[in-house]
Coordinates of C-alpha atoms in Angstrom, one line a residue:
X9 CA 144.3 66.1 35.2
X10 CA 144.2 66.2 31.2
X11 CA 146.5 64.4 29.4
X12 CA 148.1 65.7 26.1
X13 CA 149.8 64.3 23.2
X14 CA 152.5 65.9 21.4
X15 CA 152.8 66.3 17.9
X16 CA 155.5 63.0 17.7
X17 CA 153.2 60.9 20.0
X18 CA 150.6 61.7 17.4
X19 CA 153.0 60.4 14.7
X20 CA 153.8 57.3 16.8
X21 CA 149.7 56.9 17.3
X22 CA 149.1 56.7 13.7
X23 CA 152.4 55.1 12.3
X24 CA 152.9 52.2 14.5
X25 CA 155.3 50.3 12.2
X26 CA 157.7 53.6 11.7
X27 CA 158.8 53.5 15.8
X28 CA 162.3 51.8 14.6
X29 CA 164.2 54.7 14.2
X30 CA 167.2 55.3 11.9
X31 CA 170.9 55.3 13.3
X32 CA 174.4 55.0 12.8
X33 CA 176.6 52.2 13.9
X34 CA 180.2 51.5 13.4
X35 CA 181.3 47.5 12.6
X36 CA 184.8 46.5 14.6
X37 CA 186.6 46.0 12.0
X38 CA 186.4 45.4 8.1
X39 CA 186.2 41.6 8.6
X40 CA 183.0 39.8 6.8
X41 CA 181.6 38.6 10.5
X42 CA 182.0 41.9 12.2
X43 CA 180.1 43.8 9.8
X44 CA 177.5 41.5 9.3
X45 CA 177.6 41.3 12.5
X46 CA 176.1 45.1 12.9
X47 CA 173.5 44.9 9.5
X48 CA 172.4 41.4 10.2
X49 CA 172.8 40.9 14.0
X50 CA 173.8 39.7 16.6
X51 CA 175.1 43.0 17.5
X52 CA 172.6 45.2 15.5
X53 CA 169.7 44.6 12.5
X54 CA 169.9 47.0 10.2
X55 CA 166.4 49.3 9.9
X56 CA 165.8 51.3 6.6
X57 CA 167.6 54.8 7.0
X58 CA 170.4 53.4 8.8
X59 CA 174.2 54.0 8.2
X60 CA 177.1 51.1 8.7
X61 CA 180.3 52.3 8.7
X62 CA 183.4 49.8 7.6
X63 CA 186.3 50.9 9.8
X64 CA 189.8 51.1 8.0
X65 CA 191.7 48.2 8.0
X66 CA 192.3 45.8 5.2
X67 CA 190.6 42.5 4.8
X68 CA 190.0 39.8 2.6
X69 CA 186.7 38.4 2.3
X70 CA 185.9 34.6 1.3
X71 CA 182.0 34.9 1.9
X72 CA 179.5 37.7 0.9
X73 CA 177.1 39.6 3.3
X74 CA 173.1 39.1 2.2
X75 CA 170.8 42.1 3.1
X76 CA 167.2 41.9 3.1
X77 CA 164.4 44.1 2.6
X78 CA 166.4 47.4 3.7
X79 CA 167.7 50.5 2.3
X80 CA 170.8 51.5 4.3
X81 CA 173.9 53.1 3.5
X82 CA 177.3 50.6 3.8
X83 CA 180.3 53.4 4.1
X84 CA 184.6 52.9 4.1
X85 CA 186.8 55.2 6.0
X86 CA 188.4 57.7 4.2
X87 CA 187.9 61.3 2.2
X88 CA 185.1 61.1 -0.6
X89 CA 185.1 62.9 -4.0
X90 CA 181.9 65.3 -3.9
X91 CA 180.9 67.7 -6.3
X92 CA 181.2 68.1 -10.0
X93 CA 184.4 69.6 -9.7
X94 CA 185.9 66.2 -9.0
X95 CA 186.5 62.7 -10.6
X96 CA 186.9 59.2 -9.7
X97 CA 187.1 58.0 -6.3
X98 CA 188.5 59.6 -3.0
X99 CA 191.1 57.9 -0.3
X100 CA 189.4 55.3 1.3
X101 CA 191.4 53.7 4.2
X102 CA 188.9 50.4 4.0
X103 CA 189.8 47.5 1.6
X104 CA 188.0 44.4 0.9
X105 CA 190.1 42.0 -1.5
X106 CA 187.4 39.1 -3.0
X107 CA 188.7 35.3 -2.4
X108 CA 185.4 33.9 -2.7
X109 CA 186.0 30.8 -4.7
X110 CA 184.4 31.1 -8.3
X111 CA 182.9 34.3 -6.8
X112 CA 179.7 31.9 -5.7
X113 CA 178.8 34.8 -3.9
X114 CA 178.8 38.7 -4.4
X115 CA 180.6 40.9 -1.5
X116 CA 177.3 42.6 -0.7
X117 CA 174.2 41.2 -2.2
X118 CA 170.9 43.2 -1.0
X119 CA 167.9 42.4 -2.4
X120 CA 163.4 42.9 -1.5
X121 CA 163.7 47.0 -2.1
X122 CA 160.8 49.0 -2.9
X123 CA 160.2 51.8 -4.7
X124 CA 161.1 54.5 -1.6
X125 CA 163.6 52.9 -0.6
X126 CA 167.2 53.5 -1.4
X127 CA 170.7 51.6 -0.6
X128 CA 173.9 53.1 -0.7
X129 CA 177.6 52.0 -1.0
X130 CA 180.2 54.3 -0.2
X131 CA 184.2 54.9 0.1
X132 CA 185.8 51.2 -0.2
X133 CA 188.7 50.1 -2.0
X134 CA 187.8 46.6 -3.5
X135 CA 191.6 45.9 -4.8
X136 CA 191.4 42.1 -6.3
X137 CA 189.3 39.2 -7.0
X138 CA 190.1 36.0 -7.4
X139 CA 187.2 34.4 -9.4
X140 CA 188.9 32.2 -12.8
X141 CA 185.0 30.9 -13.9
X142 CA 182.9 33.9 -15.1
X143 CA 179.9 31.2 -15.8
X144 CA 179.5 30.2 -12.1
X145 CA 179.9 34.1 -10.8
X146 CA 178.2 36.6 -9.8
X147 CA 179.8 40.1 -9.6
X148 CA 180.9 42.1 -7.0
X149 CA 178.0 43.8 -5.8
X150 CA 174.3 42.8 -6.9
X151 CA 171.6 44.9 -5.9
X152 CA 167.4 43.5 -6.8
X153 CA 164.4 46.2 -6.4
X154 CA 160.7 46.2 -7.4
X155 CA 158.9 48.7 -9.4
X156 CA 155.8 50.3 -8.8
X157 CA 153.6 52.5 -11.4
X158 CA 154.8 55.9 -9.1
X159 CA 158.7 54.3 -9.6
X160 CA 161.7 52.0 -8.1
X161 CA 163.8 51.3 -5.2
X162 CA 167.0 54.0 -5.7
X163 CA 170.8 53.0 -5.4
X164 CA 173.6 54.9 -5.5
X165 CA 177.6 53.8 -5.5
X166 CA 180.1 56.7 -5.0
X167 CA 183.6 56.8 -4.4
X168 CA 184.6 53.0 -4.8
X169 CA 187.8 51.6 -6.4
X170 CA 188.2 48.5 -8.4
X171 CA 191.7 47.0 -9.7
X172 CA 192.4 45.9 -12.5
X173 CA 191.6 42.1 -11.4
X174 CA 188.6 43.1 -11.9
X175 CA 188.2 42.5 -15.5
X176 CA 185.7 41.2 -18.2
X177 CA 187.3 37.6 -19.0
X178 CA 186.9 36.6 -14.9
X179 CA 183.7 38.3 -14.2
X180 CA 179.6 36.6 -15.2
X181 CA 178.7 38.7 -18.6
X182 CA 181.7 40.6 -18.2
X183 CA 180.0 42.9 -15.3
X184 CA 181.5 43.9 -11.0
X185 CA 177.5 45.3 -10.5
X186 CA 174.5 44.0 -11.2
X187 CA 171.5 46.3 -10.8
X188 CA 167.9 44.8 -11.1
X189 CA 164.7 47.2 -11.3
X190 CA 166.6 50.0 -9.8
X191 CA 166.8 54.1 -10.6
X192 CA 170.2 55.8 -9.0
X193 CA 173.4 56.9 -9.6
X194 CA 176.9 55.8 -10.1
X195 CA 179.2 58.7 -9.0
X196 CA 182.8 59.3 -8.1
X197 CA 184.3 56.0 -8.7
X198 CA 187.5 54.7 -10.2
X199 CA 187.4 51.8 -12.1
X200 CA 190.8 50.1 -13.3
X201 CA 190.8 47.8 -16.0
X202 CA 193.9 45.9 -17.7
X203 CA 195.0 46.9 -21.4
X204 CA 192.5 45.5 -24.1
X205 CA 190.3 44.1 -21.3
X206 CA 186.9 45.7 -21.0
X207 CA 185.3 45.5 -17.3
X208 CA 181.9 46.8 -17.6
X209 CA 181.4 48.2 -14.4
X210 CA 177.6 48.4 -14.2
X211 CA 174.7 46.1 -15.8
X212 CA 171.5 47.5 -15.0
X213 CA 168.4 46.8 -16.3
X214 CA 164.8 47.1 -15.8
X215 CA 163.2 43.7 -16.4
X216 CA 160.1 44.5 -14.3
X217 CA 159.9 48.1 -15.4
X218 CA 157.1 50.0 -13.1
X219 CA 156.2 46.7 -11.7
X220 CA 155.2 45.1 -14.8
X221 CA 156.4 41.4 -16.8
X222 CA 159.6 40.7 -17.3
X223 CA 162.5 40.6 -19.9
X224 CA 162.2 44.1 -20.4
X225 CA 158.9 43.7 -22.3
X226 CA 157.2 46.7 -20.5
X227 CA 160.2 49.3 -20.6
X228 CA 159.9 48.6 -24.3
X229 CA 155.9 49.3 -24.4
X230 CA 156.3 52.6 -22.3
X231 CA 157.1 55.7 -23.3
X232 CA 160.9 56.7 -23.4
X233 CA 162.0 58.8 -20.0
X234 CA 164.8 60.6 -21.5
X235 CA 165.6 63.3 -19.3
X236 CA 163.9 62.6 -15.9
X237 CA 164.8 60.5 -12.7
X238 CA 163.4 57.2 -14.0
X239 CA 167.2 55.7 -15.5
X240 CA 170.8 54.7 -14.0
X241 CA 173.1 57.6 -14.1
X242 CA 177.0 56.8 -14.6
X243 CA 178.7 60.4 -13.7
X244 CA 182.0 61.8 -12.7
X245 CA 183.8 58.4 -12.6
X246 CA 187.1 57.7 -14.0
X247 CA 187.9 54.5 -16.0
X248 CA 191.3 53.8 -16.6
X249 CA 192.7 50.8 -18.9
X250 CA 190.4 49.7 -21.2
X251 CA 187.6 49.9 -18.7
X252 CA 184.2 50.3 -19.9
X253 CA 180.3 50.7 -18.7
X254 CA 177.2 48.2 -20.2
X255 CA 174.6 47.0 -19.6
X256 CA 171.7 44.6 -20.3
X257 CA 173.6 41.0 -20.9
X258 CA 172.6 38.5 -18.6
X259 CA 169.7 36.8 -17.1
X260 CA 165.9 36.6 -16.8
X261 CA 165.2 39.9 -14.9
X262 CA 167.8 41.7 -17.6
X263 CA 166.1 43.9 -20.1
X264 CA 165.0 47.5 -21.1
X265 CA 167.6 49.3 -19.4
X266 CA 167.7 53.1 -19.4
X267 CA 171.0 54.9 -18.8
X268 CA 172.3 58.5 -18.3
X269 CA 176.4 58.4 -19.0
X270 CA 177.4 61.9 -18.6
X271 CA 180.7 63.7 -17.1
X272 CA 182.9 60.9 -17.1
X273 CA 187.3 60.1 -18.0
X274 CA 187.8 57.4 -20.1
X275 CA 191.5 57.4 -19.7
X276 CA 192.2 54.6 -22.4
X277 CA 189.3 53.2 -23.9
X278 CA 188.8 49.2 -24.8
X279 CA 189.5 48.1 -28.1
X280 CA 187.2 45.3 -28.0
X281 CA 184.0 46.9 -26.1
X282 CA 182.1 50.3 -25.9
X283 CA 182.7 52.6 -23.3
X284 CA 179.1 52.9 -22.5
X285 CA 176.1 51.5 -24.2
X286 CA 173.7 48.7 -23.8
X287 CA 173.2 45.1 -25.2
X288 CA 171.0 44.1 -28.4
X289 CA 167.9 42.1 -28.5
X290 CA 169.7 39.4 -29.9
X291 CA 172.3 37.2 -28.5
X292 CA 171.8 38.2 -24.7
X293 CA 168.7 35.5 -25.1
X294 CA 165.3 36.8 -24.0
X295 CA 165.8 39.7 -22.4
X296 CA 165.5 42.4 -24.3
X297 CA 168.4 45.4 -25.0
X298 CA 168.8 48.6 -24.0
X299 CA 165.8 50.9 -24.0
X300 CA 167.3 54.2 -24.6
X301 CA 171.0 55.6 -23.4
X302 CA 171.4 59.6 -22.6
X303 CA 176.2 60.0 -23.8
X304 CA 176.9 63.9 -22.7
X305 CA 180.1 65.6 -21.1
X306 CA 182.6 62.6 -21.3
X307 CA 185.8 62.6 -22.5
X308 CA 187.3 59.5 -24.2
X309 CA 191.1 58.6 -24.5
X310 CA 192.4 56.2 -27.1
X311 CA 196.6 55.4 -27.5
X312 CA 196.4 52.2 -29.0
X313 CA 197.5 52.1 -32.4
X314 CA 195.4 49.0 -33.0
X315 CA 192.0 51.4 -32.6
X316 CA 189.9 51.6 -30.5
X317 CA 186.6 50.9 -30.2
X318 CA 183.3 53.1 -30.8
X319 CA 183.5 54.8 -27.2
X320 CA 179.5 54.6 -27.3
X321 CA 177.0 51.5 -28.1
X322 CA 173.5 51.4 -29.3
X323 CA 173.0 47.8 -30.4
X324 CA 168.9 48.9 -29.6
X325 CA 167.0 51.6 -28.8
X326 CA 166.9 55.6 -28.8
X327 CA 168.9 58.4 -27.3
X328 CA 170.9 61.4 -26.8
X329 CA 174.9 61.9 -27.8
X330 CA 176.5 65.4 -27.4
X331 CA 179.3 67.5 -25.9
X332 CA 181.6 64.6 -25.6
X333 CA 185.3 64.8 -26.5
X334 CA 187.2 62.2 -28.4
X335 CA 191.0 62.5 -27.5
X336 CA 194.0 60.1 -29.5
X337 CA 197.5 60.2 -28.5
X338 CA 200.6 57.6 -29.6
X339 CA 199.5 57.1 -32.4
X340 CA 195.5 56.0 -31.2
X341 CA 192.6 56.2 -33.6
X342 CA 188.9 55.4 -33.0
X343 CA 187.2 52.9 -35.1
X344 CA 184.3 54.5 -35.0
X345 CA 182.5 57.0 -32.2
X346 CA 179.3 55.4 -32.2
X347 CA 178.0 52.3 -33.1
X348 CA 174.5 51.8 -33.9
X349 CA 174.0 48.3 -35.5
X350 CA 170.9 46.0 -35.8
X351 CA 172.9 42.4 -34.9
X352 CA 170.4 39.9 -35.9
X353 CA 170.6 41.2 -39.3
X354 CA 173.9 39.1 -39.0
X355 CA 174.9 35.0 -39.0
X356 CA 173.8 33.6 -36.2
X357 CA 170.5 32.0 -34.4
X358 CA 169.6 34.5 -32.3
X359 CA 167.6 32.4 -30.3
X360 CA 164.6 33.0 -29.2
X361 CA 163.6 35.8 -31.8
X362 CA 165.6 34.5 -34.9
X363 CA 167.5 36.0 -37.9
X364 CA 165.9 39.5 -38.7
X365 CA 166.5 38.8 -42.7
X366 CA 162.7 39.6 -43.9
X367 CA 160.8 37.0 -42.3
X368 CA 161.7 37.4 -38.6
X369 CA 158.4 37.1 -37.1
X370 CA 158.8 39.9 -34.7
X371 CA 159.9 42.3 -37.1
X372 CA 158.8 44.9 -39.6
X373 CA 159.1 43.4 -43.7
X374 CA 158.2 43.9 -46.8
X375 CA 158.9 41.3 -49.7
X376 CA 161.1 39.0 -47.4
X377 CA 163.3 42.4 -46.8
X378 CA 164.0 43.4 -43.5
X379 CA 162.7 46.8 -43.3
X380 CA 162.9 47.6 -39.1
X381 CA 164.1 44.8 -37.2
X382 CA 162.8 44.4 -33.5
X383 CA 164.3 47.2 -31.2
X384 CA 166.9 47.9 -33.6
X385 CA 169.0 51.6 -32.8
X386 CA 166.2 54.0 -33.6
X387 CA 162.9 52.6 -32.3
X388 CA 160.8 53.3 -29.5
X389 CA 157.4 52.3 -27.9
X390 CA 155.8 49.5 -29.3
X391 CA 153.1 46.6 -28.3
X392 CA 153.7 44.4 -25.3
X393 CA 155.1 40.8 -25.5
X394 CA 155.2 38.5 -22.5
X395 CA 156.4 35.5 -21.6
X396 CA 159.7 33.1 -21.6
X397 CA 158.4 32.2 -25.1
X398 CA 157.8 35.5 -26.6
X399 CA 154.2 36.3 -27.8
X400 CA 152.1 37.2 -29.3
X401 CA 154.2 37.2 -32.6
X402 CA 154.0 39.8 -35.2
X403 CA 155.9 43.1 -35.8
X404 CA 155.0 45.3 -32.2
X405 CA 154.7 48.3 -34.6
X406 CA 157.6 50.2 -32.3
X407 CA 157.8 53.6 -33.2
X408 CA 160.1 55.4 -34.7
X409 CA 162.4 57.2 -32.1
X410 CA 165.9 58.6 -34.2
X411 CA 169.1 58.5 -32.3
X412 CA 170.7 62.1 -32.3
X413 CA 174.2 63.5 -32.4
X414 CA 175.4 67.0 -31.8
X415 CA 178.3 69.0 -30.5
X416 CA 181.0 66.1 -30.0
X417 CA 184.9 67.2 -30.8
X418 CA 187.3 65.3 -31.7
X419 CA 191.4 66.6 -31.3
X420 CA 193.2 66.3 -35.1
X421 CA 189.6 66.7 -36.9
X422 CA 186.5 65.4 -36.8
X423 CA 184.6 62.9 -39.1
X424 CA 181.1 61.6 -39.0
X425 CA 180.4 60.0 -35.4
X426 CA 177.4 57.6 -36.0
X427 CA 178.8 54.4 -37.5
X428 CA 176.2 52.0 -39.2
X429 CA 176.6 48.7 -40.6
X430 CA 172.9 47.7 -40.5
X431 CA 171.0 48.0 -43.9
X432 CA 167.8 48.7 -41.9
X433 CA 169.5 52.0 -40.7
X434 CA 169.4 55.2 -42.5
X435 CA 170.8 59.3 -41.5
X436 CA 168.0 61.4 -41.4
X437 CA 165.6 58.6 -40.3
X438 CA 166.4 56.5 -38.2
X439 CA 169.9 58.9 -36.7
X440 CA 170.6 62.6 -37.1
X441 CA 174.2 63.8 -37.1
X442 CA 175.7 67.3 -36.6
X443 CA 176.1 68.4 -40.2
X444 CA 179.7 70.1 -41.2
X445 CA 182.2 69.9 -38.5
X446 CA 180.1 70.5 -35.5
X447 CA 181.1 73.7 -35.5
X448 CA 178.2 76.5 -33.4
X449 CA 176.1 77.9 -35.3
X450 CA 177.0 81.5 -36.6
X451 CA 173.7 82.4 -38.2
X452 CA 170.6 81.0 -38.3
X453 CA 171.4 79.3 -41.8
X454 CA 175.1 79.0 -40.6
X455 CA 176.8 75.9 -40.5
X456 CA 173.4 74.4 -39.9
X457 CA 170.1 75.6 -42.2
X458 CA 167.6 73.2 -41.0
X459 CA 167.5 70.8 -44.3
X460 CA 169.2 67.4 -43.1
X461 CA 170.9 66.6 -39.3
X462 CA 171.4 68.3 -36.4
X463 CA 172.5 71.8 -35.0
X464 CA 174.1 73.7 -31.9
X465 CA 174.3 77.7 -31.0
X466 CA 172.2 80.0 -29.4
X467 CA 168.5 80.4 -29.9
X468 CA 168.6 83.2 -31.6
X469 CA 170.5 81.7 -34.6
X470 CA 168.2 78.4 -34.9
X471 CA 167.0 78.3 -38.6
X472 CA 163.5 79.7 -39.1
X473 CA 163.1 76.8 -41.3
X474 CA 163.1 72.9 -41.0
X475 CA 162.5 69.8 -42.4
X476 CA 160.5 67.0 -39.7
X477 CA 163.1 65.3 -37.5
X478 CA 165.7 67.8 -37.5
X479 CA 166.6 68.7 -34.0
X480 CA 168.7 71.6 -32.8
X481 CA 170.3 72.5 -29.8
X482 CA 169.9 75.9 -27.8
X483 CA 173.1 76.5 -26.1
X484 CA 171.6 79.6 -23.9
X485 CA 168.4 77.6 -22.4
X486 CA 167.7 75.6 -19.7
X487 CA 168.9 75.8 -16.1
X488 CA 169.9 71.8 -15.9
X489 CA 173.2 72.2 -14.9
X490 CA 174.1 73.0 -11.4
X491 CA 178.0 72.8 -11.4
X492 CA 178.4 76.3 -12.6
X493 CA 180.3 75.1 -15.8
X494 CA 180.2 73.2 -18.7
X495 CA 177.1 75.4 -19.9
X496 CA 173.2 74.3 -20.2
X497 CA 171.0 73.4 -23.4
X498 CA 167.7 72.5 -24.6
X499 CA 166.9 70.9 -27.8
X500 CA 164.1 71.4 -30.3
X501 CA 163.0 69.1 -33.0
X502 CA 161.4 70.3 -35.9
X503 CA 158.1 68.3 -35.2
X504 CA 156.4 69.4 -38.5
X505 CA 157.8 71.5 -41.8
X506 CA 158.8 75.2 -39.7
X507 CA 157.8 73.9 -36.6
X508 CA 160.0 74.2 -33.4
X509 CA 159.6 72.3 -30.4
X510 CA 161.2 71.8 -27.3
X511 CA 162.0 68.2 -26.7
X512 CA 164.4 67.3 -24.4
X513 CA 165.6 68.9 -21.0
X514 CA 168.7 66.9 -19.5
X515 CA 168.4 65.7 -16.0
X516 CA 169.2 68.4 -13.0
X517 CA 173.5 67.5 -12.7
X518 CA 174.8 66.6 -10.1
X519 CA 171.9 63.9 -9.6
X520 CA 170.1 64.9 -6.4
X521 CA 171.2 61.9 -4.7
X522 CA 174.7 62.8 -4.8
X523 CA 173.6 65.5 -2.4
X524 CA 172.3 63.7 0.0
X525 CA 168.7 63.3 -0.7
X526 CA 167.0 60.3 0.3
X527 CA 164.8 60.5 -3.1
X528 CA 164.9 61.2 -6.9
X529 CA 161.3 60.0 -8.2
X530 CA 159.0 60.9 -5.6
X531 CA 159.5 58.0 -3.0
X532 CA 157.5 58.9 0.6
X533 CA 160.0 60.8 3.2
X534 CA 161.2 58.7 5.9
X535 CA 159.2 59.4 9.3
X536 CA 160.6 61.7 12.2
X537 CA 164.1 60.1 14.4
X538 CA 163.8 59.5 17.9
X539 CA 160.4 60.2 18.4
X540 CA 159.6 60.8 22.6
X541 CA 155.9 60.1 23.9
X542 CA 155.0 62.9 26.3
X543 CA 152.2 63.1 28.8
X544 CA 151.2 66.5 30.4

């Protein structure tokens, strides 16, 4: 008699370490033993793929859970936010209040993920913490992955809610999540913040970017990955209070982040932080700042008639702002919209890389003048430094990559949004603003003829002339956007005198993980469930 394999026995024949299959398993209750109980054993050890589900309840916890090595998904009880019709978090019936002393330890802590992998936390109401000494903290959740040349380990953190214990004076460089060498998205959460205070909710960077160094030395030697997969996206979350999103401050593996904040509330916004934005190559220490930010879609608040701060932060790096809305009320005003500033050029040590005032050794001079200062708001790619003392030393002849500005609206007028104090920084080179008052473009010389800044209409009215750097942006192109509002774009820089051409697609929105999908930059699919070995 002949014996047959099946098309799964074949799978299990030539993927032996793939027979642990992927399942769903439900913790007693929401106390710290019970569900470690199911994701570290004894009653279950958690495989990549599986689900945990937190029961409702409410429970304090005074003692993290550590995972390991695998991408599983951690869910509340409740009703989610989905879609991009919706903001902020759902109604999660499971809440974990901190009481870990000093918070020594973060509530989940999961760490070994590999590019393909990808770790979710879903649906939990995290109501207060108790920590009182930032220096010995750790955040709330803190999530470490590796990088490969094809990508990283993916996260994603939907519909969770923070209260307004959570804040900036009680939590290690101000920040609830810490994200290490990780691509993803942060969707559908609701972050509350107490007046003035500024929460940042996540600090992601990419020290190790595609597997490489540390500090953030290789993000800043690689080409920029403005529109694609390959950054942290912050979307359709509300922050409430004088809440805000950063990143980049902290410790050894920080460095060379690359964000996407787009479709977000900023109910109130901080008057002492930005909204969104990234840290400086300066006083965060050796790591390097923030690689490049994509701003699109959000709408700010501010009621405070002390002002507010710039909503959006580019203390380094390159990027995108546009279609955001600026809102004031009681007597609120905005000290600015963005701020783009070159700190070193400031008092201070600086330490390791030193003043940038013309004789900084890392950066770009000319007659003990500063001229470019290293990753200053409006560089790019330049030559890679390693090590915990920086070298080799020299200017890392980082290219020139302009920050630019179009389409943002401001209720009771609108005035110029980039704000610069930095002598190194100059419009037209090293930022491009809308020109006029942002208003669409009405002809194709019309508010917008292609001489100096940036414009926005339809294709068909772009200028048929231009100076090099302009950029302008195609209202009627692109098929980006999936929520069926909020319209689609393309933008085109003029890359020589007359010479259109297309530069910059935004990222498919929703992110694709918001939909389920187990991958956003190419990582493996997971091998077939409950395989059965058959014998005919």
């Amino acid at each position: 008699m002949k014996s047959f394999l099946n098309i799964s026995s074949l799978f299990l024949l030539l993927f032996p370490l793939s027979l642990a299959a992927q399942g769903t398993y439900t913790a007693s209750s929401c106390n710290t033993s019970d569900v470690n109980a199911v994701i570290n054993g004894p009653t279950h050890t958690a495989v990549n793929g599986d689900t945990i589900i937190i029961p409702a309840g409410s429970c304090s916890w005074s003692s993290g859970i550590t995972i390991s090595g695998v991408g599983i998904s951690i869910i509340g009880s409740g009703t989610p936010n989905t879609g991009p019709s919706t903001k902020g978090a759902g109604t999660s019936s499971t809440s974990i209040a901190s009481t870990i002393p000093n918070g020594a330890s973060a509530l989940f802590s999961v760490s070994g993920l590999t590019h393909g992998q990808l770790v979710r936390i879903s649906l939990i109401n995290f109501p207060s913490q108790t920590n009182t000494n930032p220096a010995t903290g750790v955040g709330a959740l803190v999530f470490s992955g590796s990088c490969t040349s094809s990508g990283c380990a993916n996260l994603r953190l939907d519909n969770l809610t923070f209260g307004s214990t959570w804040n900036g004076a009680t939590l290690p460089a101000g920040s609830i999540v810490f994200s290490y060498n990780m691509f993803g998205v942060v969707d559908h959460n609701s972050i509350n913040g107490p007046d003035g205070q500024a929460p940042y909710f996540i600090n992601a960077s990419l020290g190790s970017y595609l597997g490489v160094g540390q500090f953030g030395d290789n993000s800043w030697a690689s080409p920029d990955t403005l529109g694609t997969a390959q950054a942290m996206y912050i979307e359709n979350n509300v922050f409430n209070s004088g809440t805000a999103s950063e990143g980049d401050f902290g410790y050894d593996s920080a460095g060379g982040g690359r964000f996407v904040c787009r479709f977000n509330t900023f109910s109130d916004v901080a008057t002492e932080a930005t909204s969104c934005g990234g840290h400086g190559t300066s006083s965060g220490g050796r790591p390097r700042g923030m690689r490049h930010m994509e701003a699109y879609g959000n709408t700010f608040t501010c009621s405070s008639s002390a002002g507010c701060y710039g909503p959006l932060g580019f203390n380094s790096g390159t990027g995108y702002v546009f279609n955001n809305t600026w809102n004031t009320s009681g007597g609120g005003f905005f000290n600015g919209y963005i701020s783009a500033n070159a700190q070193r050029l400031g008092a201070g040590t600086w330490a390791p890389w030193g003043q940038c005032n013309g004789s900084g050794a890392w950066d770009l001079n000319s007659g003990g003048t500063p001229v470019a200062c290293l990753d200053q708001p409006g560089r790019g790619a330049g030559s890679y430094i390693s090590g915990t003392a920086p070298s080799p030393s020299g200017w890392t002849n980082e290219v020139l990559e302009p920050i630019y500005e179009w389409g943002d609206t401001q209720t009771g007028g609108f005035t110029s949004p980039v704000v610069s104090g930095s002598s190194t920084l100059s419009a037209n080179h090293d930022y491009y603003n809308e020109n006029t008052n942002q208003a669409a473009q009405t002809s194709s010389s019309s508010p917008f003829n292609g001489s100096s800044g940036t414009g926005h209409g339809t294709l068909a009215n772009r200028p048929t002339s231009c100076t090099t750097g302009v950029a302008y942006w195609a209202t009627d192109q692109g098929s980006w956007n999936q929520s069926g509002s909020g319209g689609q774009g393309e933008l085109f820089k003029c890359t020589s005198t007359n010479a259109w051409t297309l530069s910059y697609t935004p990222y498919t929105y929703p992110h694709p993980l918001t939909s389920g999908s187990t991958s956003a930059s190419g990582a493996t699919p997971p091998p077939p469930e409950n395989l059965v070995y058959t014998v005919q």
